[in-house]
mmCIF file of C-alpha atoms in Angstrom:
data_model
loop_
_atom_site.group_PDB
_atom_site.id
_atom_site.type_symbol
_atom_site.label_atom_id
_atom_site.label_comp_id
_atom_site.label_asym_id
_atom_site.label_seq_id
_atom_site.Cartn_x
_atom_site.Cartn_y
_atom_site.Cartn_z
ATOM 1 C CA MET A 1 74.738 -2.524 -19.177
ATOM 2 C CA LYS A 2 72.603 -0.265 -17.015
ATOM 3 C CA GLY A 3 73.658 -2.264 -13.896
ATOM 4 C CA ASN A 4 77.310 -1.937 -14.850
ATOM 5 C CA ARG A 5 76.970 1.841 -15.250
ATOM 6 C CA GLN A 6 75.391 2.101 -11.798
ATOM 7 C CA GLN A 7 78.230 0.043 -10.316
ATOM 8 C CA ASP A 8 80.790 2.248 -12.082
ATOM 9 C CA GLN A 9 79.096 5.383 -10.758
ATOM 10 C CA GLN A 10 78.998 3.965 -7.224
ATOM 11 C CA CYS A 11 82.642 2.973 -7.498
ATOM 12 C CA GLN A 12 83.605 6.436 -8.735
ATOM 13 C CA ALA A 13 81.578 8.040 -5.939
ATOM 14 C CA GLY A 14 83.277 5.796 -3.376
ATOM 15 C CA THR A 15 86.703 6.613 -4.775
ATOM 16 C CA GLY A 16 85.899 10.306 -4.734
ATOM 17 C CA LEU A 17 84.757 10.109 -1.119
ATOM 18 C CA THR A 18 87.921 8.215 -0.153
ATOM 19 C CA LEU A 19 90.118 10.827 -1.836
ATOM 20 C CA PHE A 20 88.161 13.597 -0.132
ATOM 21 C CA ILE A 21 88.660 11.968 3.287
ATOM 22 C CA LEU A 22 92.374 11.477 2.614
ATOM 23 C CA LEU A 23 92.720 15.103 1.550
ATOM 24 C CA LEU A 24 90.848 16.259 4.637
ATOM 25 C CA LEU A 25 93.111 14.193 6.871
ATOM 26 C CA MET A 26 96.196 15.636 5.179
ATOM 27 C CA LEU A 27 94.924 19.127 5.869
ATOM 28 C CA LEU A 28 93.979 18.390 9.459
ATOM 29 C CA LEU A 29 96.962 16.232 10.415
ATOM 30 C CA PRO A 30 99.397 19.088 11.169
ATOM 31 C CA GLY A 31 96.819 20.692 13.433
ATOM 32 C CA LEU A 32 96.124 17.390 15.146
ATOM 33 C CA LEU A 33 99.826 16.816 15.689
ATOM 34 C CA PHE A 34 100.252 20.293 17.131
ATOM 35 C CA ALA A 35 97.253 19.770 19.391
ATOM 36 C CA ALA A 36 98.838 16.591 20.670
ATOM 37 C CA THR A 37 101.893 18.562 21.766
ATOM 38 C CA ASP A 38 99.986 21.344 23.506
ATOM 39 C CA ASP A 39 100.054 19.522 26.856
ATOM 40 C CA SER A 40 103.819 19.868 26.874
ATOM 41 C CA TYR A 41 103.654 23.645 26.521
ATOM 42 C CA ALA A 42 100.582 24.697 28.515
ATOM 43 C CA PHE A 43 100.946 24.535 32.288
ATOM 44 C CA ASP A 44 100.994 26.786 35.346
ATOM 45 C CA ASP A 45 104.622 27.493 36.232
ATOM 46 C CA THR A 46 104.045 28.874 39.718
ATOM 47 C CA GLN A 47 105.735 27.094 42.620
ATOM 48 C CA LEU A 48 104.155 23.787 43.588
ATOM 49 C CA GLU A 49 102.272 23.587 46.859
ATOM 50 C CA GLU A 50 103.537 20.090 47.619
ATOM 51 C CA PRO A 51 107.191 19.037 47.255
ATOM 52 C CA LEU A 52 108.061 16.653 44.450
ATOM 53 C CA LYS A 53 109.143 13.080 45.000
ATOM 54 C CA TYR A 54 111.747 11.440 42.810
ATOM 55 C CA PRO A 55 110.720 8.365 40.806
ATOM 56 C CA ASP A 56 111.547 5.220 42.767
ATOM 57 C CA TRP A 57 113.992 4.109 40.058
ATOM 58 C CA PHE A 58 116.236 7.173 40.484
ATOM 59 C CA VAL A 59 119.534 6.264 42.182
ATOM 60 C CA LEU A 60 120.543 8.435 45.133
ATOM 61 C CA PRO A 61 124.156 9.671 44.720
ATOM 62 C CA SER A 62 126.733 7.959 46.874
ATOM 63 C CA GLY A 63 128.695 11.186 47.210
ATOM 64 C CA ASP A 64 131.230 10.174 44.555
ATOM 65 C CA LEU A 65 130.054 10.294 40.950
ATOM 66 C CA GLY A 66 133.005 8.156 39.875
ATOM 67 C CA ASP A 67 131.776 5.335 42.104
ATOM 68 C CA ASP A 68 128.211 5.859 40.877
ATOM 69 C CA LEU A 69 129.429 5.598 37.286
ATOM 70 C CA GLU A 70 131.256 2.338 38.024
ATOM 71 C CA ASP A 71 128.077 0.898 39.554
ATOM 72 C CA ALA A 72 126.053 1.949 36.509
ATOM 73 C CA LEU A 73 128.511 0.359 34.083
ATOM 74 C CA ALA A 74 128.603 -2.832 36.159
ATOM 75 C CA ASN A 75 124.832 -3.001 35.739
ATOM 76 C CA GLY A 76 125.087 -2.725 31.954
ATOM 77 C CA LYS A 77 124.310 0.994 31.646
ATOM 78 C CA GLN A 78 125.886 3.380 29.153
ATOM 79 C CA GLY A 79 126.611 6.056 31.742
ATOM 80 C CA ILE A 80 124.978 8.293 34.307
ATOM 81 C CA VAL A 81 122.753 11.364 34.175
ATOM 82 C CA VAL A 82 122.896 13.996 36.892
ATOM 83 C CA TYR A 83 119.450 15.549 37.342
ATOM 84 C CA PHE A 84 119.422 19.025 38.907
ATOM 85 C CA GLY A 85 116.033 19.891 40.363
ATOM 86 C CA GLN A 86 114.084 21.750 43.012
ATOM 87 C CA LYS A 87 111.403 20.366 45.287
ATOM 88 C CA ARG A 88 108.662 22.791 44.230
ATOM 89 C CA CYS A 89 109.636 23.318 40.581
ATOM 90 C CA SER A 90 106.697 23.077 38.188
ATOM 91 C CA TYR A 91 109.036 22.510 35.223
ATOM 92 C CA CYS A 92 110.572 19.583 37.098
ATOM 93 C CA GLU A 93 107.076 18.200 37.627
ATOM 94 C CA GLN A 94 106.415 18.456 33.888
ATOM 95 C CA PHE A 95 109.652 16.645 33.105
ATOM 96 C CA LEU A 96 108.990 13.839 35.585
ATOM 97 C CA SER A 97 105.341 13.371 34.633
ATOM 98 C CA ILE A 98 105.400 13.987 30.868
ATOM 99 C CA ASP A 99 108.890 13.102 29.612
ATOM 100 C CA LEU A 100 109.684 10.338 32.077
ATOM 101 C CA GLY A 101 106.005 9.429 32.210
ATOM 102 C CA THR A 102 106.111 8.425 28.538
ATOM 103 C CA PRO A 103 106.580 4.616 28.651
ATOM 104 C CA ASP A 104 109.170 4.230 25.889
ATOM 105 C CA ILE A 105 111.243 7.171 27.165
ATOM 106 C CA LYS A 106 111.184 5.840 30.715
ATOM 107 C CA ALA A 107 112.214 2.355 29.547
ATOM 108 C CA TYR A 108 115.010 3.732 27.342
ATOM 109 C CA MET A 109 116.283 5.959 30.150
ATOM 110 C CA GLN A 110 116.301 3.111 32.669
ATOM 111 C CA LYS A 111 118.028 0.775 30.234
ATOM 112 C CA ASN A 112 120.893 3.120 29.432
ATOM 113 C CA PHE A 113 121.461 5.370 32.445
ATOM 114 C CA ASP A 114 121.374 5.614 36.190
ATOM 115 C CA VAL A 115 119.748 8.944 37.028
ATOM 116 C CA LEU A 116 121.247 10.689 40.067
ATOM 117 C CA PRO A 117 119.149 13.529 41.544
ATOM 118 C CA ILE A 118 120.789 16.674 42.906
ATOM 119 C CA ASP A 119 118.866 19.341 44.847
ATOM 120 C CA ILE A 120 120.337 22.669 43.728
ATOM 121 C CA TRP A 121 119.888 23.993 47.268
ATOM 122 C CA GLY A 122 121.288 20.848 48.908
ATOM 123 C CA ILE A 123 124.276 20.720 51.259
ATOM 124 C CA GLU A 124 125.379 17.122 50.691
ATOM 125 C CA ASP A 125 128.953 16.630 49.456
ATOM 126 C CA ILE A 126 129.527 15.570 45.846
ATOM 127 C CA THR A 127 132.804 14.486 44.251
ATOM 128 C CA ASP A 128 132.717 14.922 40.481
ATOM 129 C CA THR A 129 134.247 12.390 38.096
ATOM 130 C CA ASP A 130 137.323 14.621 37.800
ATOM 131 C CA GLY A 131 137.918 14.368 41.556
ATOM 132 C CA ASN A 132 136.829 17.899 42.444
ATOM 133 C CA GLU A 133 134.638 18.184 45.542
ATOM 134 C CA TYR A 134 131.558 20.370 45.982
ATOM 135 C CA THR A 135 128.389 20.696 47.955
ATOM 136 C CA GLU A 136 125.238 20.109 45.894
ATOM 137 C CA ARG A 137 124.694 23.876 45.840
ATOM 138 C CA ASP A 138 128.254 24.657 44.720
ATOM 139 C CA PHE A 139 128.068 21.864 42.143
ATOM 140 C CA SER A 140 124.959 23.501 40.664
ATOM 141 C CA ILE A 141 126.656 26.897 40.569
ATOM 142 C CA LYS A 142 129.756 25.376 38.944
ATOM 143 C CA TYR A 143 127.666 24.182 36.009
ATOM 144 C CA GLU A 144 125.508 27.321 35.846
ATOM 145 C CA VAL A 145 122.189 25.631 36.513
ATOM 146 C CA ASN A 146 120.039 28.697 35.891
ATOM 147 C CA PHE A 147 116.965 26.608 35.202
ATOM 148 C CA THR A 148 115.597 23.390 36.595
ATOM 149 C CA PRO A 149 115.320 20.689 35.563
ATOM 150 C CA SER A 150 118.817 20.532 34.103
ATOM 151 C CA LEU A 151 120.595 17.347 33.045
ATOM 152 C CA ILE A 152 124.246 16.500 32.515
ATOM 153 C CA PHE A 153 125.034 13.262 30.661
ATOM 154 C CA TYR A 154 128.267 11.410 31.510
ATOM 155 C CA ASN A 155 129.653 8.735 29.183
ATOM 156 C CA ARG A 156 131.551 5.577 30.125
ATOM 157 C CA GLU A 157 134.775 7.532 30.585
ATOM 158 C CA GLY A 158 133.156 9.952 33.001
ATOM 159 C CA GLU A 159 133.190 12.782 30.463
ATOM 160 C CA LYS A 160 130.361 15.312 30.398
ATOM 161 C CA VAL A 161 129.139 14.913 26.842
ATOM 162 C CA PHE A 162 125.787 16.700 26.728
ATOM 163 C CA ARG A 163 123.634 19.123 28.709
ATOM 164 C CA LEU A 164 119.969 20.063 28.696
ATOM 165 C CA ARG A 165 118.613 23.115 30.506
ATOM 166 C CA GLY A 166 114.916 23.206 31.220
ATOM 167 C CA PHE A 167 111.915 21.169 30.126
ATOM 168 C CA TYR A 168 111.515 19.924 26.551
ATOM 169 C CA PRO A 169 108.634 18.152 24.814
ATOM 170 C CA PRO A 170 108.923 14.339 24.732
ATOM 171 C CA TYR A 171 109.936 14.031 21.074
ATOM 172 C CA LYS A 172 112.937 16.308 21.636
ATOM 173 C CA PHE A 173 113.961 14.658 24.895
ATOM 174 C CA ARG A 174 113.704 11.225 23.250
ATOM 175 C CA ALA A 175 115.996 12.492 20.480
ATOM 176 C CA ALA A 176 118.478 13.767 23.088
ATOM 177 C CA LEU A 177 118.674 10.337 24.710
ATOM 178 C CA LYS A 178 119.342 8.640 21.383
ATOM 179 C CA TYR A 179 121.884 11.325 20.494
ATOM 180 C CA VAL A 180 123.916 10.468 23.609
ATOM 181 C CA VAL A 181 123.456 6.684 23.564
ATOM 182 C CA GLY A 182 124.421 6.556 19.886
ATOM 183 C CA GLU A 183 127.489 8.731 20.626
ATOM 184 C CA PHE A 184 126.530 11.129 17.849
ATOM 185 C CA TYR A 185 128.063 13.920 19.971
ATOM 186 C CA LYS A 186 131.456 12.699 18.739
ATOM 187 C CA SER A 187 130.777 13.779 15.176
ATOM 188 C CA GLU A 188 127.972 16.362 15.174
ATOM 189 C CA THR A 189 126.076 18.859 17.284
ATOM 190 C CA PHE A 190 122.620 18.095 18.601
ATOM 191 C CA ARG A 191 121.294 20.738 16.223
ATOM 192 C CA GLU A 192 122.813 18.876 13.263
ATOM 193 C CA TYR A 193 121.484 15.570 14.574
ATOM 194 C CA LEU A 194 117.948 16.954 14.823
ATOM 195 C CA ALA A 195 118.190 18.443 11.345
ATOM 196 C CA ARG A 196 119.046 15.002 9.951
ATOM 197 C CA ALA A 197 116.218 13.370 11.884
ATOM 198 C CA GLU A 198 113.744 16.041 10.773
ATOM 199 C CA PRO A 199 114.822 17.154 7.278
ATOM 200 C CA GLY A 200 114.097 20.825 6.729
ATOM 201 C CA ALA A 201 113.101 21.454 10.340
ATOM 202 C CA PHE A 202 115.572 24.311 10.627
ATOM 203 C CA PHE A 203 115.028 25.707 7.170
ATOM 204 C CA GLN A 204 111.296 26.208 6.904
ATOM 205 C CA GLU A 205 110.178 29.502 5.481
ATOM 206 C CA GLY A 206 107.138 31.360 6.654
ATOM 207 C CA GLY A 207 106.061 34.527 8.384
ATOM 208 C CA LEU A 208 107.226 35.387 11.878
ATOM 209 C CA THR A 209 105.022 36.891 14.570
ATOM 210 C CA GLU A 210 105.509 40.641 14.449
ATOM 211 C CA ARG A 211 105.531 42.584 17.717
ATOM 212 C CA ASP A 212 105.801 46.296 18.472
ATOM 213 C CA PHE A 213 108.716 45.772 20.847
ATOM 214 C CA PHE A 214 110.956 44.316 18.108
ATOM 215 C CA THR A 215 113.465 46.783 16.644
ATOM 216 C CA PRO A 216 113.235 46.624 12.841
ATOM 217 C CA PRO A 217 116.207 45.579 10.638
ATOM 218 C CA PRO A 218 119.025 46.002 9.838
ATOM 219 C CA LEU A 219 120.376 43.672 12.510
ATOM 220 C CA GLU A 220 123.358 45.773 13.594
ATOM 221 C CA LEU A 221 123.797 44.399 17.122
ATOM 222 C CA SER A 222 127.465 45.179 17.753
ATOM 223 C CA ARG A 223 128.336 46.546 21.198
ATOM 224 C CA LYS A 224 132.047 45.964 20.869
ATOM 225 C CA GLU A 225 133.189 49.508 20.072
ATOM 226 C CA LYS A 226 130.452 51.411 21.874
ATOM 227 C CA PRO A 227 128.544 49.907 24.827
ATOM 228 C CA ALA A 228 124.787 50.322 24.700
ATOM 229 C CA ASP A 229 122.547 51.916 27.299
ATOM 230 C CA LYS A 230 120.292 48.866 27.622
ATOM 231 C CA PRO A 231 120.623 45.086 27.737
ATOM 232 C CA LEU A 232 119.808 43.237 24.518
ATOM 233 C CA ALA A 233 117.275 40.437 24.026
ATOM 234 C CA VAL A 234 117.514 38.436 20.789
ATOM 235 C CA PHE A 235 114.553 36.232 19.840
ATOM 236 C CA LEU A 236 115.737 33.450 17.540
ATOM 237 C CA GLU A 237 112.730 32.079 15.673
ATOM 238 C CA GLN A 238 111.555 30.781 12.310
ATOM 239 C CA GLY A 239 108.362 30.455 10.323
ATOM 240 C CA ASN A 240 105.989 27.528 10.920
ATOM 241 C CA CYS A 241 107.168 27.320 14.542
ATOM 242 C CA HIS A 242 104.332 26.149 16.787
ATOM 243 C CA ALA A 243 106.221 26.818 20.033
ATOM 244 C CA CYS A 244 107.087 30.342 18.821
ATOM 245 C CA ASP A 245 103.405 31.036 18.157
ATOM 246 C CA LEU A 246 102.468 29.741 21.609
ATOM 247 C CA LEU A 247 105.043 31.980 23.299
ATOM 248 C CA HIS A 248 103.709 35.078 21.557
ATOM 249 C CA SER A 249 100.037 34.207 22.003
ATOM 250 C CA GLY A 250 100.542 33.145 25.626
ATOM 251 C CA PRO A 251 103.125 34.595 28.050
ATOM 252 C CA LEU A 252 104.229 37.457 25.792
ATOM 253 C CA ASN A 253 100.670 38.759 25.620
ATOM 254 C CA ASP A 254 100.884 39.717 29.294
ATOM 255 C CA ASN A 255 101.408 43.456 29.744
ATOM 256 C CA SER A 256 103.847 43.021 32.648
ATOM 257 C CA LEU A 257 106.232 41.100 30.361
ATOM 258 C CA ILE A 258 105.840 43.668 27.598
ATOM 259 C CA VAL A 259 106.748 46.429 30.062
ATOM 260 C CA GLU A 260 109.938 44.534 30.955
ATOM 261 C CA LEU A 261 110.827 43.989 27.290
ATOM 262 C CA GLU A 262 110.320 47.664 26.500
ATOM 263 C CA GLN A 263 113.199 48.431 28.879
ATOM 264 C CA MET A 264 115.581 46.481 26.611
ATOM 265 C CA ASP A 265 116.783 46.544 23.049
ATOM 266 C CA VAL A 266 114.812 43.664 21.510
ATOM 267 C CA VAL A 267 115.286 42.112 18.066
ATOM 268 C CA GLN A 268 113.876 39.115 16.225
ATOM 269 C CA VAL A 269 116.114 36.933 14.050
ATOM 270 C CA ASN A 270 114.745 34.478 11.491
ATOM 271 C CA ILE A 271 117.282 31.642 11.641
ATOM 272 C CA ALA A 272 115.913 30.132 8.429
ATOM 273 C CA SER A 273 117.043 33.211 6.498
ATOM 274 C CA ASN A 274 120.321 34.523 5.149
ATOM 275 C CA ASP A 275 119.658 38.000 6.524
ATOM 276 C CA ALA A 276 122.829 39.906 7.359
ATOM 277 C CA VAL A 277 123.626 40.106 11.071
ATOM 278 C CA THR A 278 126.347 41.911 12.969
ATOM 279 C CA THR A 279 126.521 40.023 16.266
ATOM 280 C CA PRO A 280 126.922 41.727 19.664
ATOM 281 C CA SER A 281 130.641 40.841 19.548
ATOM 282 C CA GLY A 282 130.983 42.683 16.213
ATOM 283 C CA LYS A 283 131.181 39.673 13.875
ATOM 284 C CA LYS A 284 129.482 40.017 10.482
ATOM 285 C CA THR A 285 127.565 36.888 9.501
ATOM 286 C CA THR A 286 124.099 35.685 8.489
ATOM 287 C CA ALA A 287 121.158 34.660 10.646
ATOM 288 C CA ARG A 288 121.483 31.034 9.564
ATOM 289 C CA GLU A 289 125.227 30.895 10.200
ATOM 290 C CA TRP A 290 124.898 32.594 13.586
ATOM 291 C CA ALA A 291 122.290 30.032 14.683
ATOM 292 C CA ASP A 292 124.673 27.245 13.632
ATOM 293 C CA GLU A 293 127.511 28.840 15.570
ATOM 294 C CA LEU A 294 125.315 29.205 18.658
ATOM 295 C CA GLY A 295 124.190 25.572 18.416
ATOM 296 C CA ILE A 296 120.501 26.463 18.595
ATOM 297 C CA PHE A 297 118.299 23.355 18.687
ATOM 298 C CA HIS A 298 115.135 24.645 20.357
ATOM 299 C CA LEU A 299 112.865 27.362 19.039
ATOM 300 C CA PRO A 300 112.205 29.901 20.203
ATOM 301 C CA THR A 301 115.514 30.606 21.937
ATOM 302 C CA ILE A 302 116.006 33.977 23.620
ATOM 303 C CA LEU A 303 119.553 35.248 24.131
ATOM 304 C CA PHE A 304 120.328 38.037 26.596
ATOM 305 C CA PHE A 305 123.420 40.225 26.285
ATOM 306 C CA ASP A 306 124.765 42.909 28.588
ATOM 307 C CA GLU A 307 125.600 46.452 27.530
ATOM 308 C CA LYS A 308 129.046 45.408 26.267
ATOM 309 C CA GLY A 309 127.819 42.486 24.170
ATOM 310 C CA SER A 310 128.636 39.555 26.456
ATOM 311 C CA GLU A 311 125.994 36.824 26.637
ATOM 312 C CA VAL A 312 124.449 36.772 30.095
ATOM 313 C CA MET A 313 122.099 33.823 29.733
ATOM 314 C CA ARG A 314 119.730 32.138 27.332
ATOM 315 C CA VAL A 315 116.262 30.657 27.516
ATOM 316 C CA ASP A 316 116.343 27.644 25.178
ATOM 317 C CA SER A 317 113.583 25.407 26.495
ATOM 318 C CA ILE A 318 109.842 25.656 27.174
ATOM 319 C CA VAL A 319 109.089 28.784 29.184
ATOM 320 C CA GLN A 320 105.911 30.082 30.792
ATOM 321 C CA PHE A 321 104.999 33.392 32.413
ATOM 322 C CA TYR A 322 106.714 33.283 35.806
ATOM 323 C CA ARG A 323 110.056 31.978 34.569
ATOM 324 C CA MET A 324 110.019 34.488 31.733
ATOM 325 C CA TRP A 325 109.176 37.335 34.082
ATOM 326 C CA GLY A 326 111.937 36.267 36.462
ATOM 327 C CA VAL A 327 114.540 36.288 33.686
ATOM 328 C CA LEU A 328 113.450 39.665 32.306
ATOM 329 C CA ASN A 329 113.440 41.169 35.792
ATOM 330 C CA TYR A 330 116.914 39.731 36.473
ATOM 331 C CA ILE A 331 118.261 41.272 33.267
ATOM 332 C CA ASN A 332 116.609 44.677 33.721
ATOM 333 C CA ARG A 333 117.729 44.984 37.342
ATOM 334 C CA ARG A 334 121.267 44.007 36.321
ATOM 335 C CA GLY A 335 121.316 40.991 38.599
ATOM 336 C CA TYR A 336 124.131 39.606 36.430
ATOM 337 C CA LYS A 337 126.448 42.331 37.735
ATOM 338 C CA GLU A 338 126.235 40.888 41.224
ATOM 339 C CA THR A 339 128.412 37.994 42.326
ATOM 340 C CA ILE A 340 125.485 35.632 42.879
ATOM 341 C CA ASP A 341 123.910 33.388 40.272
ATOM 342 C CA TYR A 342 120.404 33.686 38.837
ATOM 343 C CA GLN A 343 118.756 31.155 41.146
ATOM 344 C CA LEU A 344 120.145 32.762 44.302
ATOM 345 C CA TRP A 345 119.248 36.237 43.008
ATOM 346 C CA ARG A 346 115.653 35.114 42.440
ATOM 347 C CA LEU A 347 115.525 33.577 45.914
ATOM 348 C CA LYS A 348 116.688 36.851 47.467
ATOM 349 C CA GLN A 349 114.054 38.787 45.535
ATOM 350 C CA ARG A 350 111.363 36.495 46.921
ATOM 351 C CA ASP A 351 112.714 36.985 50.439
ATOM 352 C CA VAL A 352 112.609 40.779 50.024
ATOM 353 C CA ALA A 353 109.054 40.617 48.633
ATOM 354 C CA GLU A 354 107.900 38.537 51.590
#
C-alpha cells in the first residue's frame, strides 16, 4: 500500500509538472511567435551600397507582357507577376531574401507565376496586356508605384487582379499568393480573405499606443465644406498589434519624425471599434466600416490626405525610418501639388541635398 501511495504521489507530481510546462508554453508561445517575426520588421532601410541582382529564376520581360503571359501559360503557370524594384532598395532586398528566400514561398511562386522584373527608372519599352505602350519609368508612374518593391498580379486573361505595395512579412505574402492562385479575388477582398484565414484578426480588442501628437476624439475629419490648414495623417491600428507596437517603439520614437508629424493634423483610429467617424470626404460612418471600405489588410496603415480631404497616398506595408521620413517630408512640403510623382520628387530632393 505504501509503495502504491508513493507511485500515486510521483504520478501526480509528474502530471502537475507536465501541466505547468504546458501552461508556461501557452504563456510564452505568443511572445515566441512574435520574436520569430521580428526579422521581417527590423532592418536598416538606407540605400544599399551594392546593387541588387534578380534571382536567376526571374524571367526578363520580352517587351510585350501579352507575349510573356502566353509563354507563362504554355509552361503551365497561372499567370505573370510584374515586380517593380530599384537596384539599391533595402525593402526590395528584404523581399528577395526573406519572402522569396522562404523555400515554400519560392516554390509556390515558381510553380504558379513567371516573375518579370521592371526597374522603375528603366528606359526599356513595355507593352501592357491591354496593348498600351510605355517605357519602364512611365509604366511605373502609370500604376503609381510610390514604394518598391511593388507587385502586380495578372491572371490568365491578362487582367490585373491584385496589387501589393511594399514589403510584407512572409505569412502575409504567402496568403497573397494563395489568394490570387485560388481566384478568391473574384468573390472577396484580400482583407476578407485574411479575416477568414485568421478568425478575429481584425476584431481584437486591446489598448492602442497613445502618443502626444494624436488629436483626441471625436473623429470629425471632414474637409469637404471647409479646407484645413494642414495635411491629415490617419493611423489605422488596433489592439494586440505587434507591428503597430514596433512602429511606435522604433521609427516613431525618433524626434525628427515627431517634428514632421507635429506639422500635420494626426489622428489614430481603432479599426476594431465602432467609434463614430466623419471621414475627410464628409461621410459619417464607424471606424470598423471605414476600414472595410478602405480595404485595409495590413496594420498599421497610415493614410495621408490633403487640405481638401483627398487621399494623397498611403503607407500600408512594413516601414522603417528613412521611408517614413521621406513620406512625411513629401506631405509637409506639399510635393503632391507638383506634377511629379513621389519617387521622382524624392530623387530631386536627394540631388538638391548633394
